[in-house]
Amino acid sequence: MKYLDDLEQERALEAELAGKPYEFIIDEAHRWSAWAAPKKANGTLDHDNALIGDDLIDYVNRKLFPYLQSFKQRATSPDTIEYKIGEIFSEIKNRFQSGYSLRDALEYIDELRFRSQQEKHELSHLYEAKIKNMGNAGRNGGEYYTPRPLIRAMIQVVKPKIGDRIYDGACGSAGFLCESYDYLRRGKLTTKQLETLQTNTFTGKEKKSLAYVIAIMNMILHGIDAPNIIHTNTLTENLTDIQDKNRFDIILANPPFGGKERKEVQQNFSIKTGETAFLFLQHFIKILKMGGRAAVVIKNTFLSNSDNASRALRQELLSSCNLHTILDCPSGTFIGAGVKTVVLFFEKGKPFDSVQGTPLFSQGKPLTQGMATQKIWYYQLEPGRNMGKTNSLNDEDLREFVELQARFAQTEKSWLVDIADLDRETFDLSVKNPNKAEESALREPQEILDEIAALDAESAEILAGIAGML
């Protein structure tokens, strides 16, 4: 509400300078400056006209929220800021029970300024820090937080440009979209380019209500006035319904893993599996434009799982996309998540025969016989320290990866794998650094148990000998 008030005051001033009328989005009675922070002529808070106690709570719950929720029905389209206001206030409830505590909060909030780009930028950093802290504390919000240095490295590899349509189907707090906006916002842009960034670049989808609201506010603070964030379960969309006009140039995402989707949701996918992340990966492959570029975080077990769905999905990815890079992330990259992850970088392409170099569809062969991927460049990220809350990933950790990836350089930490060397039965893509000595193979459980039994017998014999001496 405070942000909206500053935005409207700014727009009204611009209209006045241009000699044009300005129609306010929020009615005068419901504007921030009317109910939250009425001012005297000297600019100080007008305590006589400021609501407080039960009057304030009653106004917020019975008048303000219903008024704001009604914007969703009144908006001309989902792309408008009016629609976003209605969406946000349909998803949240007033948690304040004391009107005196709420009055204190309003007076603090009134000190914030959203007038300049610099002020918005500073507030967006504060907001990001709060989301990150929620993750570190293991509370709500943290599950939607991907480390920003990792996001920035992914963006630098994918290299989006003005005019590309960028998509995240599991956007959480919209970290990928916000960082992409910051990346594209650098340098001097024309008015048309700025308009393209505002209205025709970013699309996000999010299932959970809290994350949805966080995402919209995060994008607003980064400078997108009416973010195109859609509150939906992405996986309920039927892949066969996706047309070329629905596809995107860039996909950046960290889909949730470990979840289970219902049978009716799985029917939307050619490869049936309950694993949420695998369904998202199918969705991303399908919704990516031909020649489009993607970077997707996924659990590292995807590379080697032997179940039918995992093998089929790896084959699908290798045949329909050029999986050119795999970044192996260290344990502790995601604070509070006890799983190892990798980042898959791929481009949508037409499968072709690796021997003849001829597109398979031109030969009348099934597409699954060929691979759009020819070589995969692996990089093993090793920051040289244990990762944790006080030792999280930073931009310097990823600098070498970005530099080496640009030329697919082979070093002690990076290597190339030829697609012809893969096992065609399993399509195992496990991270196996050929520049390091193989770790000792794990012994069989029975062998370990036999050794324990033998050592126990030896110990008993020694103890019996000592007892005899006594």
XYZ file of C-alpha atoms in Angstrom:
470
model
C 0.000 0.000 0.000
C 2.869 2.362 0.812
C 4.591 1.429 -2.465
C 1.355 2.052 -4.384
C 0.913 5.436 -2.735
C 4.415 6.571 -3.737
C 3.920 5.167 -7.263
C 0.622 7.020 -7.683
C 2.017 10.293 -6.316
C 4.911 9.997 -8.791
C 2.569 9.297 -11.719
C 0.237 12.123 -10.733
C 3.188 14.551 -10.666
C 4.389 13.365 -14.094
C 0.870 13.828 -15.506
C 0.615 17.321 -13.992
C 3.947 18.346 -15.538
C 2.724 17.043 -18.912
C -0.569 18.926 -18.499
C -2.614 15.725 -18.459
C -5.178 14.451 -15.939
C -4.294 11.415 -13.805
C -6.824 8.852 -12.657
C -5.796 7.280 -9.345
C -5.995 3.485 -9.012
C -6.894 3.642 -5.296
C -9.930 5.676 -4.141
C -9.034 8.676 -1.992
C -10.592 7.203 1.165
C -8.454 4.063 0.902
C -5.121 5.653 -0.012
C -2.188 5.263 2.361
C -2.090 8.989 2.970
C -5.758 8.932 4.092
C -5.979 6.029 6.563
C -2.447 4.868 7.369
C -0.534 8.123 7.646
C -2.694 11.284 7.452
C -0.446 14.352 7.671
C -0.722 17.881 9.013
C 0.257 20.879 6.893
C 3.799 20.739 8.345
C 4.234 17.085 7.236
C 3.969 15.457 10.685
C 1.499 12.676 11.451
C -2.024 13.907 12.213
C -2.794 11.840 15.327
C -6.302 13.322 15.598
C -7.334 11.803 12.259
C -5.196 8.631 12.348
C -7.180 5.471 13.107
C -5.982 3.446 16.091
C -7.006 0.478 18.268
C -10.165 -1.443 17.379
C -11.226 1.248 14.863
C -8.076 0.595 12.826
C -8.430 -3.204 12.888
C -12.118 -2.957 11.995
C -11.376 -0.639 9.049
C -8.604 -2.870 7.679
C -10.571 -6.124 7.968
C -14.059 -4.936 7.019
C -13.419 -2.162 4.499
C -9.841 -1.996 3.188
C -9.198 -5.680 2.406
C -12.602 -6.335 0.745
C -12.110 -3.159 -1.341
C -8.642 -4.289 -2.511
C -9.791 -7.876 -3.159
C -12.490 -6.536 -5.506
C -9.797 -5.226 -7.889
C -9.387 -8.723 -9.341
C -12.933 -8.643 -10.752
C -12.720 -5.021 -11.894
C -9.362 -5.277 -13.711
C -9.424 -5.161 -17.513
C -6.764 -7.897 -17.840
C -4.413 -10.058 -15.696
C -1.442 -7.987 -16.923
C -2.547 -4.853 -15.062
C -1.383 -3.627 -11.664
C -5.068 -3.528 -10.601
C -5.354 -7.292 -11.145
C -2.131 -7.898 -9.168
C -3.488 -5.825 -6.252
C -6.651 -7.964 -6.226
C -4.594 -11.182 -6.428
C -2.270 -10.214 -3.568
C -5.009 -9.160 -1.166
C -7.073 -12.257 -1.994
C -4.152 -14.378 -0.760
C -3.225 -12.631 2.503
C -4.957 -11.959 5.812
C -4.374 -9.298 8.411
C -2.379 -10.999 11.183
C -2.522 -8.016 13.534
C -4.968 -8.363 16.385
C -3.946 -5.213 18.226
C -4.725 -1.912 16.516
C -2.031 -0.250 18.649
C 0.694 -2.610 17.359
C -0.561 -2.068 13.803
C -0.416 1.730 14.293
C 3.244 1.430 15.378
C 4.004 -0.704 12.293
C 2.293 1.781 9.961
C 4.375 4.649 11.324
C 7.590 2.694 10.702
C 6.477 1.758 7.178
C 5.586 5.384 6.430
C 9.272 6.263 6.775
C 10.131 4.048 3.773
C 10.528 5.752 0.404
C 9.793 4.132 -2.969
C 10.220 7.236 -5.099
C 13.578 6.688 -6.833
C 15.053 3.630 -8.540
C 17.895 3.743 -6.002
C 15.457 3.582 -3.064
C 13.620 0.643 -4.655
C 16.952 -1.084 -5.282
C 17.996 -0.704 -1.628
C 14.640 -2.024 -0.417
C 14.821 -4.970 -2.822
C 18.168 -5.925 -1.243
C 16.609 -5.753 2.239
C 13.678 -7.862 1.054
C 16.029 -10.466 -0.500
C 17.997 -10.577 2.768
C 14.778 -11.259 4.722
C 13.835 -14.127 2.368
C 17.347 -15.573 2.712
C 17.158 -15.346 6.524
C 13.815 -17.177 6.470
C 15.630 -19.992 4.647
C 18.547 -20.030 7.097
C 16.116 -20.275 9.990
C 14.351 -23.193 8.285
C 11.091 -21.238 8.149
C 8.617 -20.543 5.357
C 10.205 -18.714 2.466
C 13.532 -20.526 2.674
C 12.263 -23.325 0.468
C 11.775 -20.702 -2.221
C 15.331 -19.338 -1.928
C 18.036 -20.264 -4.445
C 21.496 -18.795 -3.649
C 21.814 -15.607 -5.683
C 25.476 -16.210 -6.714
C 24.378 -19.509 -8.314
C 21.489 -17.758 -10.102
C 23.833 -15.034 -11.401
C 26.300 -17.632 -12.724
C 23.457 -19.490 -14.497
C 22.318 -16.230 -16.112
C 25.865 -15.374 -17.239
C 26.128 -18.740 -18.999
C 22.672 -18.554 -20.621
C 23.211 -14.875 -21.637
C 19.642 -13.555 -22.024
C 19.198 -10.448 -24.150
C 16.525 -7.774 -24.530
C 13.644 -9.257 -26.510
C 14.043 -12.785 -25.099
C 11.021 -14.087 -23.223
C 12.209 -15.501 -19.878
C 10.269 -18.136 -17.926
C 10.332 -19.864 -14.549
C 7.517 -22.367 -14.023
C 8.333 -22.835 -10.319
C 9.393 -19.306 -9.483
C 9.241 -19.314 -5.654
C 10.356 -15.836 -4.563
C 11.136 -14.936 -8.238
C 14.897 -14.852 -7.667
C 15.668 -15.981 -11.241
C 13.368 -13.348 -12.765
C 14.626 -10.526 -10.512
C 18.287 -11.326 -11.162
C 17.584 -11.580 -14.915
C 15.970 -8.138 -14.762
C 19.053 -6.718 -13.010
C 21.309 -8.384 -15.624
C 19.327 -6.967 -18.567
C 18.911 -3.549 -16.928
C 22.656 -2.794 -17.110
C 23.865 -0.062 -19.428
C 21.785 2.541 -21.238
C 18.517 1.223 -22.605
C 16.080 2.905 -24.976
C 12.512 3.684 -23.893
C 11.285 0.834 -26.095
C 13.756 -1.622 -24.524
C 12.660 -0.553 -21.034
C 9.020 -1.063 -22.023
C 9.869 -4.538 -23.379
C 11.488 -5.402 -20.029
C 8.430 -4.177 -18.133
C 5.698 -5.800 -20.208
C 6.936 -8.608 -22.445
C 9.953 -10.340 -20.918
C 9.241 -12.167 -17.654
C 6.717 -14.898 -16.857
C 6.584 -16.874 -13.621
C 4.219 -19.474 -12.212
C 3.914 -20.440 -8.563
C 1.631 -22.872 -6.761
C 1.962 -21.775 -3.117
C 0.153 -18.678 -1.869
C 2.931 -17.311 0.336
C 5.600 -17.720 -2.341
C 3.272 -16.149 -4.919
C 2.841 -12.992 -2.822
C 6.592 -12.846 -2.004
C 7.396 -13.178 -5.730
C 5.119 -10.335 -6.804
C 6.443 -7.986 -4.121
C 10.040 -8.962 -4.911
C 9.592 -8.123 -8.593
C 7.789 -4.867 -7.788
C 10.706 -3.832 -5.559
C 13.132 -4.666 -8.361
C 11.250 -2.303 -10.663
C 8.599 -4.361 -12.498
C 5.330 -2.487 -11.923
C 2.891 -5.279 -12.878
C 4.757 -8.616 -12.652
C 3.418 -11.442 -14.807
C 3.371 -14.010 -12.006
C 0.552 -16.536 -12.303
C -0.854 -18.372 -9.275
C -1.234 -21.915 -10.592
C 0.078 -25.468 -10.428
C 2.224 -25.549 -13.576
C 2.105 -29.350 -13.738
C -1.661 -29.460 -14.305
C -1.094 -28.025 -17.805
C -1.329 -30.641 -20.545
C 1.904 -30.723 -22.581
C 0.015 -31.482 -25.784
C -1.809 -28.138 -25.468
C 1.431 -26.098 -25.629
C 1.681 -24.260 -28.953
C 4.629 -22.370 -30.441
C 3.213 -19.002 -29.322
C 3.302 -20.261 -25.704
C 7.011 -21.143 -25.826
C 9.909 -19.202 -24.303
C 13.441 -18.239 -25.376
C 14.998 -18.663 -21.922
C 14.139 -20.952 -18.994
C 15.807 -20.484 -15.607
C 14.467 -22.593 -12.768
C 15.010 -24.572 -9.595
C 11.897 -26.782 -9.502
C 10.897 -28.469 -6.226
C 12.119 -32.043 -5.853
C 11.045 -34.859 -3.588
C 7.364 -34.020 -4.004
C 4.787 -36.441 -5.333
C 2.134 -35.609 -7.894
C -1.233 -37.351 -8.228
C -1.937 -39.882 -10.999
C -4.260 -37.471 -12.833
C -1.440 -34.881 -12.993
C 0.989 -37.507 -14.309
C -1.406 -38.153 -17.209
C -0.314 -34.791 -18.681
C 3.181 -36.199 -19.333
C 4.562 -38.782 -21.745
C 7.020 -40.090 -19.109
C 4.925 -41.052 -16.074
C 6.524 -40.409 -12.676
C 5.435 -39.032 -9.316
C 8.712 -37.094 -8.840
C 7.850 -33.388 -9.161
C 11.255 -32.334 -10.513
C 11.122 -34.887 -13.364
C 7.679 -33.654 -14.410
C 8.952 -30.064 -14.363
C 11.927 -31.027 -16.546
C 9.554 -32.526 -19.127
C 7.483 -29.334 -18.980
C 10.576 -27.165 -19.500
C 11.803 -29.207 -22.500
C 8.356 -28.932 -24.100
C 7.804 -25.214 -23.448
C 11.295 -24.143 -24.624
C 11.466 -22.677 -28.132
C 13.572 -24.353 -30.813
C 17.034 -22.867 -30.259
C 15.988 -21.657 -26.797
C 18.389 -21.852 -23.846
C 17.778 -23.253 -20.372
C 19.513 -23.705 -17.018
C 17.711 -25.942 -14.509
C 18.760 -27.039 -11.001
C 17.989 -30.687 -10.283
C 18.899 -33.358 -7.719
C 22.144 -35.093 -8.752
C 20.547 -38.561 -8.499
C 18.712 -37.698 -11.743
C 22.009 -38.350 -13.563
C 22.260 -41.980 -12.472
C 18.877 -43.278 -11.233
C 18.167 -46.649 -12.874
C 14.342 -46.534 -12.804
C 12.531 -46.438 -16.140
C 11.319 -42.829 -15.791
C 14.818 -41.462 -15.055
C 16.385 -43.370 -17.954
C 13.645 -42.319 -20.374
C 13.920 -38.687 -19.272
C 17.703 -38.631 -19.709
C 17.277 -40.094 -23.198
C 14.588 -37.505 -24.007
C 16.826 -34.657 -22.814
C 19.876 -35.863 -24.770
C 17.912 -36.501 -27.970
C 15.772 -33.353 -28.102
C 18.218 -30.887 -26.518
C 21.920 -30.144 -26.620
C 22.883 -30.755 -22.986
C 26.198 -28.948 -23.299
C 27.087 -28.296 -19.626
C 26.586 -29.941 -16.232
C 27.635 -27.995 -13.118
C 28.184 -30.255 -10.101
C 27.353 -28.256 -6.949
C 28.909 -29.087 -3.552
C 26.946 -30.253 -0.507
C 25.582 -27.318 1.455
C 24.885 -25.175 -1.634
C 21.254 -25.061 -0.537
C 21.185 -24.226 3.162
C 18.870 -26.524 5.080
C 18.545 -29.010 2.189
C 20.507 -32.198 2.655
C 20.725 -33.113 -1.034
C 23.417 -32.641 -3.651
C 22.370 -30.848 -6.799
C 23.573 -30.268 -10.355
C 22.673 -27.569 -12.864
C 21.748 -28.705 -16.373
C 22.469 -26.214 -19.178
C 20.837 -27.118 -22.481
C 19.562 -25.744 -25.791
C 16.488 -27.035 -27.612
C 17.546 -28.579 -30.914
C 16.576 -31.079 -33.566
C 17.995 -34.560 -32.969
C 20.479 -35.698 -35.601
C 22.452 -38.828 -36.440
C 25.864 -38.541 -34.763
C 27.524 -40.578 -37.537
C 25.956 -39.099 -40.656
C 25.263 -35.637 -39.275
C 21.878 -35.774 -41.026
C 18.654 -34.848 -39.211
C 16.813 -38.036 -38.321
C 13.456 -36.769 -39.534
C 15.060 -36.398 -43.001
C 16.083 -40.075 -42.901
C 12.667 -41.292 -41.844
C 14.146 -42.652 -38.584
C 12.544 -42.277 -35.150
C 13.952 -39.292 -33.272
C 14.985 -41.417 -30.287
C 17.721 -43.047 -32.385
C 19.766 -39.844 -32.464
C 21.012 -37.241 -30.072
C 21.014 -33.463 -30.287
C 23.766 -33.680 -27.631
C 27.233 -34.592 -28.896
C 29.559 -33.647 -26.037
C 28.858 -32.687 -22.419
C 31.198 -30.390 -20.503
C 31.297 -31.116 -16.759
C 32.553 -28.782 -14.045
C 33.022 -29.859 -10.425
C 32.529 -26.848 -8.155
C 34.862 -27.076 -5.141
C 34.956 -23.886 -3.042
C 37.592 -25.444 -0.772
C 35.560 -25.053 2.424
C 32.543 -26.529 4.166
C 29.390 -24.754 3.056
C 26.904 -23.499 5.641
C 24.962 -20.519 6.987
C 28.104 -18.506 7.715
C 30.010 -19.862 4.712
C 27.520 -19.706 1.868
C 28.267 -19.691 -1.843
C 29.589 -16.393 -3.244
C 30.195 -14.918 -6.710
C 33.945 -15.516 -6.468
C 33.335 -19.272 -6.025
C 31.629 -19.384 -9.435
C 33.885 -16.997 -11.366
C 36.169 -19.769 -12.684
C 33.185 -21.880 -13.784
C 31.744 -19.016 -15.862
C 35.138 -18.232 -17.440
C 35.987 -21.852 -18.307
C 32.476 -22.654 -19.540
C 32.696 -19.945 -22.199
C 35.348 -22.035 -23.999
C 34.569 -25.496 -22.566
C 38.119 -25.638 -21.200
C 39.422 -28.904 -19.752
C 41.169 -28.645 -16.380
C 41.502 -30.687 -13.188
C 37.953 -29.639 -12.277
C 36.411 -29.794 -15.783
C 36.252 -32.404 -18.529
C 34.360 -33.409 -21.675
C 32.308 -36.559 -22.165
C 31.522 -37.763 -25.676
C 27.935 -38.904 -26.126
C 29.208 -41.934 -28.078
C 30.881 -43.197 -24.876
C 27.626 -43.317 -22.899
C 25.950 -46.612 -22.083
C 22.958 -46.686 -24.468
C 20.989 -48.859 -22.042
C 21.229 -46.656 -18.954
C 22.236 -43.235 -20.378
C 24.126 -42.767 -17.085
C 25.386 -39.171 -16.822
C 27.033 -39.460 -13.378
C 29.717 -36.958 -12.445
C 32.968 -38.952 -12.663
C 36.018 -36.706 -12.763
C 38.646 -38.556 -14.877
C 41.376 -36.259 -13.531
C 41.019 -37.593 -9.980
C 41.922 -40.992 -8.594
C 38.895 -43.196 -8.155
C 37.705 -43.478 -4.562
C 37.905 -46.907 -2.985
C 34.900 -49.006 -3.862
C 32.448 -49.541 -1.012
C 32.598 -53.010 0.485
C 29.608 -55.316 0.550
C 27.571 -55.204 3.822
C 28.103 -58.947 4.452
C 31.877 -58.524 4.194
C 31.760 -55.756 6.822
C 29.561 -57.863 9.140
C 31.934 -60.861 8.824
C 34.889 -58.648 9.756
C 33.003 -57.268 12.801
C 32.191 -60.830 13.920
C 35.854 -61.874 13.514
C 37.072 -58.862 15.506
C 34.486 -59.575 18.234
C 35.706 -63.176 18.495
C 39.320 -61.976 18.700
C 38.407 -59.472 21.450
C 36.565 -62.184 23.435
C 39.621 -64.454 23.195
C 41.951 -61.726 24.485
C 39.586 -60.826 27.345
C 39.370 -64.519 28.313
C 43.187 -64.668 28.424
C 43.399 -61.594 30.669
C 40.693 -63.050 32.970
C 42.732 -66.259 33.257
C 45.814 -64.286 34.367
C 43.796 -62.548 37.077
